[in-house]
CSV table of C-alpha atoms in Angstrom, one decimal:
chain,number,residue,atom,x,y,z
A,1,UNK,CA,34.7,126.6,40.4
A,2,UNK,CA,33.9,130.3,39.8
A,3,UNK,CA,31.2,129.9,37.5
A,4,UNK,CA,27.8,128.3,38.4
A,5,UNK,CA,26.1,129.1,35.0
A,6,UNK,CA,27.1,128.3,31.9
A,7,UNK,CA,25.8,131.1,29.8
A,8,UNK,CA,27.5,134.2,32.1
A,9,UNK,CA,30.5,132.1,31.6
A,10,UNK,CA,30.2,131.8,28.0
A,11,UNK,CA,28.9,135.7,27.6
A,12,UNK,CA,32.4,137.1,29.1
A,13,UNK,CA,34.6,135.5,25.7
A,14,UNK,CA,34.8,138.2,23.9
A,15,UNK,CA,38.6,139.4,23.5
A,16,UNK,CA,42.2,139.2,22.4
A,17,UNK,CA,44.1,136.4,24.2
A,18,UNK,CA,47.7,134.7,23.8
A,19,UNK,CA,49.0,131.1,23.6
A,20,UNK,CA,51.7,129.4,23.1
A,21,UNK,CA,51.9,127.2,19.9
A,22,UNK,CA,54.0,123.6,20.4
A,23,UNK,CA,56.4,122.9,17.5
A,24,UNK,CA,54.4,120.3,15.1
A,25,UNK,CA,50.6,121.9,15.6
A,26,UNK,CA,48.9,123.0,12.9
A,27,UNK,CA,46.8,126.0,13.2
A,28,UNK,CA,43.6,124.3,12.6
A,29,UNK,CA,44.4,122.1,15.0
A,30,UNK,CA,45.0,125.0,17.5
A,31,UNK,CA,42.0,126.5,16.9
A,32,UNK,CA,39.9,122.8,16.8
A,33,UNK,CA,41.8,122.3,20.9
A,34,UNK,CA,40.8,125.7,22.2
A,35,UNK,CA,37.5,125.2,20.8
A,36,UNK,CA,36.8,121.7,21.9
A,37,UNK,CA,38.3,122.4,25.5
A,38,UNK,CA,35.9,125.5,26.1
A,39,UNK,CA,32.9,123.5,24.9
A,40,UNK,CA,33.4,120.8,27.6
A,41,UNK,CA,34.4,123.5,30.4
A,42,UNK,CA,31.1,125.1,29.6
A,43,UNK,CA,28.7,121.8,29.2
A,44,UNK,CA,30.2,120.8,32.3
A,45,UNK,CA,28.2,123.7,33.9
A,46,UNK,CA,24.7,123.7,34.2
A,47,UNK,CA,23.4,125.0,30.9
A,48,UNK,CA,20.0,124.1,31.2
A,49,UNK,CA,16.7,125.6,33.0
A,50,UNK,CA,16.4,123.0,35.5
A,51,UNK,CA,20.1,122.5,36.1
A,52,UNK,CA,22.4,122.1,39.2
A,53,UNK,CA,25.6,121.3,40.2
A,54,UNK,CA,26.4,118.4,42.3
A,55,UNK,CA,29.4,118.2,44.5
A,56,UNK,CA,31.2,114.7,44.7
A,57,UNK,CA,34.0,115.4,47.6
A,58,UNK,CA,37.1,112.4,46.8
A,59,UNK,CA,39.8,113.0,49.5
A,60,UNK,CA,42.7,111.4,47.5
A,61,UNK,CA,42.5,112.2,43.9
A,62,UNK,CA,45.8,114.0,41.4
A,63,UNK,CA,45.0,116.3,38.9
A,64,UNK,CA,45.5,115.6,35.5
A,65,UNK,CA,44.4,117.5,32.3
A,66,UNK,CA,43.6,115.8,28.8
A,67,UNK,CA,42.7,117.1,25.2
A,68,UNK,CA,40.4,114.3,25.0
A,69,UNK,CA,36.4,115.2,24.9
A,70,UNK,CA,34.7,112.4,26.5
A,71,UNK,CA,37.1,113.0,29.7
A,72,UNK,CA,35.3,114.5,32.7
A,73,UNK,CA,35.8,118.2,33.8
A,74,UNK,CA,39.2,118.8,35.3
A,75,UNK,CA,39.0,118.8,39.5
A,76,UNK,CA,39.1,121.6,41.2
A,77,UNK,CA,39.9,122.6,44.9
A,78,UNK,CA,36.6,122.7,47.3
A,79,UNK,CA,35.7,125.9,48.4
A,80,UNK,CA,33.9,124.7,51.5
A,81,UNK,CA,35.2,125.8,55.0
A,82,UNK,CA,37.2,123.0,56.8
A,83,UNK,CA,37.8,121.0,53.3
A,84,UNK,CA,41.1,120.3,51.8
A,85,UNK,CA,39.3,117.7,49.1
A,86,UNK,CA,38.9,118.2,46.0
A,87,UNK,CA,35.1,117.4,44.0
A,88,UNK,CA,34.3,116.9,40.7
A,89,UNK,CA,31.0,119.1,39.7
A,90,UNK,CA,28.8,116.7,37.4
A,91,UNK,CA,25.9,118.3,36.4
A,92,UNK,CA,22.4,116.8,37.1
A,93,UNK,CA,18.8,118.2,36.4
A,94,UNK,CA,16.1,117.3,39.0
A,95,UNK,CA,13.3,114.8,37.8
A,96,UNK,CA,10.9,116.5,40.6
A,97,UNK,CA,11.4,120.1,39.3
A,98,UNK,CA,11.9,119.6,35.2
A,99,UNK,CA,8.3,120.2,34.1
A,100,UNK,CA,8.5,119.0,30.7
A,101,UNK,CA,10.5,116.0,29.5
A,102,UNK,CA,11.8,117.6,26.6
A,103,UNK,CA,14.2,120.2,28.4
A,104,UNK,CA,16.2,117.4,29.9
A,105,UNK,CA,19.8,117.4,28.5
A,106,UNK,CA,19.9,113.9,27.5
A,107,UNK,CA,17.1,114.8,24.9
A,108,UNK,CA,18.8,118.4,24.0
A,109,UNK,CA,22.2,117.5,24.4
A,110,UNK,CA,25.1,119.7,24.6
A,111,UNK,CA,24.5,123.2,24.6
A,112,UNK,CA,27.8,124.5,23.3
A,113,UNK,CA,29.6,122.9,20.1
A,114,UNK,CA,32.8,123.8,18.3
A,115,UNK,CA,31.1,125.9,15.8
A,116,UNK,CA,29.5,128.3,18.5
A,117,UNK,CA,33.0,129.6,19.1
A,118,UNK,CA,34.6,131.9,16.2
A,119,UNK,CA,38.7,132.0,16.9
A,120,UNK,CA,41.1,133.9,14.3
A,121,UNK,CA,44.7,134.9,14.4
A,122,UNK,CA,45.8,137.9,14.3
A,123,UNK,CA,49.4,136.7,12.8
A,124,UNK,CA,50.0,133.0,12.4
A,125,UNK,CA,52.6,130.4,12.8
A,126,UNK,CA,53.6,127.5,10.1
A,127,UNK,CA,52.9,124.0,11.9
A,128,UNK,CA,57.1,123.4,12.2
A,129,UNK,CA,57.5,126.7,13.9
A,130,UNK,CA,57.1,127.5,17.8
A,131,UNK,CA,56.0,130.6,19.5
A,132,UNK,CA,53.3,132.9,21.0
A,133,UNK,CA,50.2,133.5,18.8
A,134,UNK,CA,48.0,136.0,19.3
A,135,UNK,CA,44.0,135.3,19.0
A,136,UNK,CA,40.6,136.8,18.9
A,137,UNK,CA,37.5,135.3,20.2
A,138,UNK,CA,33.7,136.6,19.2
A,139,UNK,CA,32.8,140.1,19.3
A,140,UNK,CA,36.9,140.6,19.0
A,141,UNK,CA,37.6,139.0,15.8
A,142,UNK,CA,35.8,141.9,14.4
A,143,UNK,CA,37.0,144.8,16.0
A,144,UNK,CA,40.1,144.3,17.8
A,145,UNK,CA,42.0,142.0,15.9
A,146,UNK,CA,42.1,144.1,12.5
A,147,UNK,CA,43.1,146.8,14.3
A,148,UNK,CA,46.1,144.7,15.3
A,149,UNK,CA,47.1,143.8,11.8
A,150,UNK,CA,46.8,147.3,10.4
A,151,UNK,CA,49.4,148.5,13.7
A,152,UNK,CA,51.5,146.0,12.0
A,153,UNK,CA,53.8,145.7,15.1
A,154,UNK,CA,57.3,143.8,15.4
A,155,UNK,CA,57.8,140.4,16.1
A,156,UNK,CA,60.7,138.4,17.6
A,157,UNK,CA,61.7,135.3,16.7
A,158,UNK,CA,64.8,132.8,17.8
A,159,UNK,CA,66.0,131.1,14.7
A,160,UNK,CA,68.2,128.1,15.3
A,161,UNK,CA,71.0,127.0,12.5
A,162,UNK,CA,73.4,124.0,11.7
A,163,UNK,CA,76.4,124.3,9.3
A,164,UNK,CA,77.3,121.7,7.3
A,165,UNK,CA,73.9,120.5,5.6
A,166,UNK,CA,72.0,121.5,2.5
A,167,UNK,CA,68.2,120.3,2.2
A,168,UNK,CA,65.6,121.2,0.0
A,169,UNK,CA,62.7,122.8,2.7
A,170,UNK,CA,65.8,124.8,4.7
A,171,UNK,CA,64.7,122.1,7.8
A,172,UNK,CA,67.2,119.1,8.9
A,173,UNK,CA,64.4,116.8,8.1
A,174,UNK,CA,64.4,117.4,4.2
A,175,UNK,CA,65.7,115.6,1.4
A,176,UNK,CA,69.8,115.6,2.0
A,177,UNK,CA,71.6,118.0,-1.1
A,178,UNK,CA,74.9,118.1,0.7
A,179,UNK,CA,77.5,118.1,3.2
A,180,UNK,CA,80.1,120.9,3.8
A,181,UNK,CA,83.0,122.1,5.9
A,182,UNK,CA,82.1,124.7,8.9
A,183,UNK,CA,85.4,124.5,10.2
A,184,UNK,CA,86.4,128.1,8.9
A,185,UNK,CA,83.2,129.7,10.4
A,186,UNK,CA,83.4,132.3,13.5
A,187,UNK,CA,81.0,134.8,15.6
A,188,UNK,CA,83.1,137.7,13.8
A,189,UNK,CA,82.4,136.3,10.2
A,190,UNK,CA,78.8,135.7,11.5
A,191,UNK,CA,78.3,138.7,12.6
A,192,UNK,CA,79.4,140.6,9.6
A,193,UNK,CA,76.8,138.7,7.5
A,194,UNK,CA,74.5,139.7,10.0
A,195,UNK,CA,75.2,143.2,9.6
A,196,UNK,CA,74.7,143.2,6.1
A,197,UNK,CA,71.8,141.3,5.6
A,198,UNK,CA,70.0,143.9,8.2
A,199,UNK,CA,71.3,146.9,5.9
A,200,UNK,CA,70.0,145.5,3.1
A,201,UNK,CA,66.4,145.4,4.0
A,202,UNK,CA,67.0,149.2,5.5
A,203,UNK,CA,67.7,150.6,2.7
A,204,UNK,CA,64.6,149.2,1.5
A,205,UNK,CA,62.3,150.5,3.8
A,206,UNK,CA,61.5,154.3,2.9
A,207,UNK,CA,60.7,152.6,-0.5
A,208,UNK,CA,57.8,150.1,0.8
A,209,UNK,CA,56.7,153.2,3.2
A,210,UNK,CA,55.9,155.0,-0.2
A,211,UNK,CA,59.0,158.0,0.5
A,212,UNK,CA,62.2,158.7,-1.2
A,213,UNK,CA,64.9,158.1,1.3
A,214,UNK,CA,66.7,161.1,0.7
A,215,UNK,CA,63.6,163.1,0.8
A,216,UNK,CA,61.9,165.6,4.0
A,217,UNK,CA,59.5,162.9,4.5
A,218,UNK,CA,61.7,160.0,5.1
A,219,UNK,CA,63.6,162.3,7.8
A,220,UNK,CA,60.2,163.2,9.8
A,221,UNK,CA,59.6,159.0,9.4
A,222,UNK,CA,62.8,158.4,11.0
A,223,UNK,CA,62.4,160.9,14.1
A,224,UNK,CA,58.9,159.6,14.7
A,225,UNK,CA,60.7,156.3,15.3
A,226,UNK,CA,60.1,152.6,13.4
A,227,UNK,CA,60.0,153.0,9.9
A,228,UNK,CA,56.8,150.7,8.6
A,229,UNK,CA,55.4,149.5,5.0
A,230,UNK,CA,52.2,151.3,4.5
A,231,UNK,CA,50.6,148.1,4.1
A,232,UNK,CA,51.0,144.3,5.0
A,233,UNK,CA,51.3,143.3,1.2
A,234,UNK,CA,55.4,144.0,0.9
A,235,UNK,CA,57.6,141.4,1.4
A,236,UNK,CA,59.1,140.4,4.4
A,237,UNK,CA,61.1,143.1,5.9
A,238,UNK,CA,64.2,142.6,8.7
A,239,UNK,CA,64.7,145.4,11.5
A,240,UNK,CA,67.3,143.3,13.2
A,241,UNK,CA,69.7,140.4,12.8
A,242,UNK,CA,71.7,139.5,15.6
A,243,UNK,CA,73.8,136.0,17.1
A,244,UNK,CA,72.9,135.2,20.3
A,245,UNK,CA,74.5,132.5,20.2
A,246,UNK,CA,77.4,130.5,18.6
A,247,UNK,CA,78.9,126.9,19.4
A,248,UNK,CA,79.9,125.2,16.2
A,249,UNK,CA,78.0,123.9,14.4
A,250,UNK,CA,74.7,125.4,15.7
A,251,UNK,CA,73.9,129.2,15.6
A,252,UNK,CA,70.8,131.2,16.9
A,253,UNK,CA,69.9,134.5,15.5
A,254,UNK,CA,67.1,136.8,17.2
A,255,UNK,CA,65.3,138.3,14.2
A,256,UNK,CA,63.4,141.6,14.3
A,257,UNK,CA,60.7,141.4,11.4
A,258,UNK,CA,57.1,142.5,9.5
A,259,UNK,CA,55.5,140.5,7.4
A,260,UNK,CA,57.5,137.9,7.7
A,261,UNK,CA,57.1,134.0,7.2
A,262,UNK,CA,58.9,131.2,8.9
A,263,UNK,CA,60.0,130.0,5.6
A,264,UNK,CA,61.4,133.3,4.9
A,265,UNK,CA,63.3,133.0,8.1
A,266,UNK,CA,64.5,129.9,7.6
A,267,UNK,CA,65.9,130.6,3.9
A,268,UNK,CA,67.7,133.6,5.9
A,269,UNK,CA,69.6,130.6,8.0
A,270,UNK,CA,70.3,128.9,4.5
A,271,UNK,CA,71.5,132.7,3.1
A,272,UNK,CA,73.7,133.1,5.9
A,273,UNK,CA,75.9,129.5,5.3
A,274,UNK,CA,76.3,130.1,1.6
A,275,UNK,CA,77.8,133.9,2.0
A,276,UNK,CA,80.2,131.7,4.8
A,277,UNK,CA,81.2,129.6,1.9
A,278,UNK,CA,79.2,126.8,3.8
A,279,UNK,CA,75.7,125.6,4.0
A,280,UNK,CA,73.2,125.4,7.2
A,281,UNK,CA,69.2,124.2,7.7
A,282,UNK,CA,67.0,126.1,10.0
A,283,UNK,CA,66.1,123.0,13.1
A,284,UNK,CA,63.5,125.6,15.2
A,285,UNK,CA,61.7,129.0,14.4
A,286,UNK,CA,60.6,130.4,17.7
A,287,UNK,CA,58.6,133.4,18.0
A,288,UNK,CA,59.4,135.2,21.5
A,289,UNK,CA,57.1,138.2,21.5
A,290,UNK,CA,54.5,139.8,19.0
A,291,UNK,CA,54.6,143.5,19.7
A,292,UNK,CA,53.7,144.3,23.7
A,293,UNK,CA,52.8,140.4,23.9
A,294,UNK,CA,55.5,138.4,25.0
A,295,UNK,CA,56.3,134.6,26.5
A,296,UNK,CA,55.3,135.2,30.1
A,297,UNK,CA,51.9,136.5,29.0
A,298,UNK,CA,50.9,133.4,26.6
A,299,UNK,CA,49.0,130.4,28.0
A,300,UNK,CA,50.5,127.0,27.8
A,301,UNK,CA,49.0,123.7,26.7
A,302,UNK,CA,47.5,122.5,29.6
A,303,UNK,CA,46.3,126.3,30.5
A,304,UNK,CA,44.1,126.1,27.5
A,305,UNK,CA,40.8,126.2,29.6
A,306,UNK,CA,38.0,128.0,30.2
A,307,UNK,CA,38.9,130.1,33.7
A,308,UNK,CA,42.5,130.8,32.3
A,309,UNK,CA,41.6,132.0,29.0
A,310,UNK,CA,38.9,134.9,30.7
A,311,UNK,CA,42.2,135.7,32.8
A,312,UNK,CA,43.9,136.3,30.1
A,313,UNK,CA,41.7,138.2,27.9
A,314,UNK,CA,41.7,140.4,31.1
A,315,UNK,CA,45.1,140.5,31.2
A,316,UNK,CA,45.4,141.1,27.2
A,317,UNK,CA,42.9,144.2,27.7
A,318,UNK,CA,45.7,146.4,28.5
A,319,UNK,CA,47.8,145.4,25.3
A,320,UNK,CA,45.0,146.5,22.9
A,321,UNK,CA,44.0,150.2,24.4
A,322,UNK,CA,44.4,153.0,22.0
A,323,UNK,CA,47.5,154.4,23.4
A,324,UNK,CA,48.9,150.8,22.9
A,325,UNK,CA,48.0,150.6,19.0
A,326,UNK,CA,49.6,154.0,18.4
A,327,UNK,CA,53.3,154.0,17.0
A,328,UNK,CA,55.9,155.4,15.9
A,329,UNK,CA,55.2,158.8,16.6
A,330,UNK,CA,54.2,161.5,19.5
A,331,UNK,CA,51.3,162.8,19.4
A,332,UNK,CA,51.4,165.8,21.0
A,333,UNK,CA,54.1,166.9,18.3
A,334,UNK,CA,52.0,165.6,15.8
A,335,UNK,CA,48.1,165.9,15.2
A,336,UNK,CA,47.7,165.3,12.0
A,337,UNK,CA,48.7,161.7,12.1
A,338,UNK,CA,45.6,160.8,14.2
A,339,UNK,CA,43.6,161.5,11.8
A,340,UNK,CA,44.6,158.6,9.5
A,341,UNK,CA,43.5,156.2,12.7
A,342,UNK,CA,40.4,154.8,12.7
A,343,UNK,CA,37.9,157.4,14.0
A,344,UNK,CA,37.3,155.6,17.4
A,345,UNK,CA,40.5,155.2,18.1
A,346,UNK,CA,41.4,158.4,17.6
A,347,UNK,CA,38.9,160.3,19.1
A,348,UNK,CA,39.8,158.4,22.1
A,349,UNK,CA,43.3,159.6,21.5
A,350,UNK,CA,43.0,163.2,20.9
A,351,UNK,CA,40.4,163.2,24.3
A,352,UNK,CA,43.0,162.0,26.1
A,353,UNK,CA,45.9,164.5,24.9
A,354,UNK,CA,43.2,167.3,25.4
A,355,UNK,CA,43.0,166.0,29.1
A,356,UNK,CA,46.6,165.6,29.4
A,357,UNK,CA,47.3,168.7,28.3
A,358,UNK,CA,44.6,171.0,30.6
A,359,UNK,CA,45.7,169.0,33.2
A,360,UNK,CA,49.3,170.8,33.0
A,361,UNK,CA,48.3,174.1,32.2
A,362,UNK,CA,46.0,173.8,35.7
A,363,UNK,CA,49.0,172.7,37.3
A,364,UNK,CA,51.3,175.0,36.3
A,365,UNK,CA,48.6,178.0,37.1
A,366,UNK,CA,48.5,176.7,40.4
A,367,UNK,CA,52.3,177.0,40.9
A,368,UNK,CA,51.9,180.9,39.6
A,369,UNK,CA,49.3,181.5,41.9
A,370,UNK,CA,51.0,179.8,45.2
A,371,UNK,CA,54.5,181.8,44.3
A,372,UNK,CA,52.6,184.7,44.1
């Protein structure tokens, strides 16, 4: 067990972290499990005054991991020398040193509810869909998790499709319309829809980014890289539509989108099989990476626990620096742009360019002065 003491435990979630969202949650119910599994790590650490831990060494014992709250903390290895047992810490206070009555936890109770921890997404997921979500937790749903709505970056998704059925929702599950032939369908047809349903939403872009697209401004966009609404209010826009995957009847498109909605990406499956003279429901929406957040950083189901959510906030820290919330553009060909950053981002920003940039000229006066 790393932590001894509830409180520094508890002091230290204050970040951005990322999980990974099982087809059929709800996002309450996301939040409610994080919330309930971090209030049992932490009462199962001494919260109180007068509080210890005990060790109780078992030799043979599995793990095993539940959501439920009345089960015991999870084991953990023993850290004693010349032990391969694990112990289960059960926390006790001491009737010989507690000097009042009242502090005792059975008259207190639990130190840390639900309530006492304040969770919120930065972009969320429908309940049918799949994927990694990015969260905030205290001091970070304040600060740092604005400032990674307003970067608005792109996210990846895996939509799945089936030809030959029509339902109402877009999802096999729905009420039946009808049943077509798919027989006539290939990648080369598929990936001509593809193609056009991406240039229709580029042509669109300069227009939500407030430019003409023929204009100076829209060119100067373009070189600076992704072209982005100016705010998150525009519909849903597609970067990229591509098949990654075709064995009749099931399809899988990798989407590149902002602002987008797993309905939306569904009714793009349903699009896609009546331009093939066909029709096609959406079975998964799976959302692979969220800007510099991808699978292999998000926590799992049973990895929603106290020690592995502080490693990864620490491990999300280096997603959210400044240099990592800037886009689309260079700064050192452009300084104007960092102005219309917050100001603490971009003071950190133009610092750091200041540094970068003496650093160089020092280095190349030193190469003057050694060829002379």
């Amino acid at each position: 067990m790393r932590f001894k003491w509830a409180p520094q435990a508890a002091r230290l979630l204050n970040g951005v972290f990322c999980v990974y969202k099982p087809e059929g949650m709800p996002e309450k119910v996301l939040r409610q499990k994080i919330q309930a599994n971090l209030a049992r790590d932490l009462n199962a650490l001494p919260c109180y005054k007068y509080e210890r831990v005990k060790k109780k060494s078992t030799e043979y014992q599995t793990k095993e991991y539940s959501d439920d709250l009345n089960e015991s903390f999870q084991l953990q290895p023993s850290t004693e020398e010349g032990h391969s047992s694990y112990f289960t810490p059960t926390v006790t206070t001491l009737p010989s040193v507690c000097e009042d009555i009242s502090e005792h936890r059975l008259v207190l109770g639990d130190r840390y509810l639900l309530e006492d921890f304040r969770i919120s997404y930065v972009a969320g997921l429908h309940h049918k869909s799949s994927g990694i979500v990015v969260c905030g937790i205290g001091s970070a749903t304040r600060n740092k998790v604005p400032l990674l709505k307003s970067a608005q970056f792109l996210r990846v998704y895996h939509v799945k499709g089936r030809f030959g059925y029509c339902t109402h929702d877009f999802s096999p599950d729905g009420p039946l319309i009808e049943r077509t032939t798919f027989h006539h369908i290939n990648k080369v047809l598929v990936d001509k829809v593809c193609a056009s349903i991406q240039a229709n939403h580029q042509k669109q872009l300069f227009e939500y980014a407030g430019v003409h697209p023929q204009s100076n401004e829209a060119y100067q966009m373009a070189c600076r890289g992704l072209v982005r609404p100016d705010t998150s209010d525009t519909p849903p826009m597609i970067y990229g539509v591509k098949c990654i995957h075709f064995d009749l009847p099931d399809i899988t498109l990798e989407i590149h989108a902002i602002n987008e909605e797993s309905v939306y990406l569904s009714k793009i499956i349903h699009d896609l099989g009546l331009r093939l003279k066909s029709s096609a429901v959406c079975p998964q929406v799976r959302r692979i990476r969220h800007g510099h957040f991808t699978v292999e950083s998000a926590l799992l189901r049973k990895d929603w626990k106290l020690e592995s959510i502080l490693d990864n906030i620490k491990l999300c820290e280096e997603y959210t620096k400044p240099d990592k919330l800037v886009s689309d553009f260079n700064i050192e060909q452009s300084s104007d742009d960092v102005k219309l950053l917050p100001q603490s981002i971009s003071s950190e920003i133009s610092q750091k360019s200041l540094a970068e940039k003496c650093d160089l000229e020092s280095h190349t006066l030193q190469k003057v002065n050694n060829l002379s």
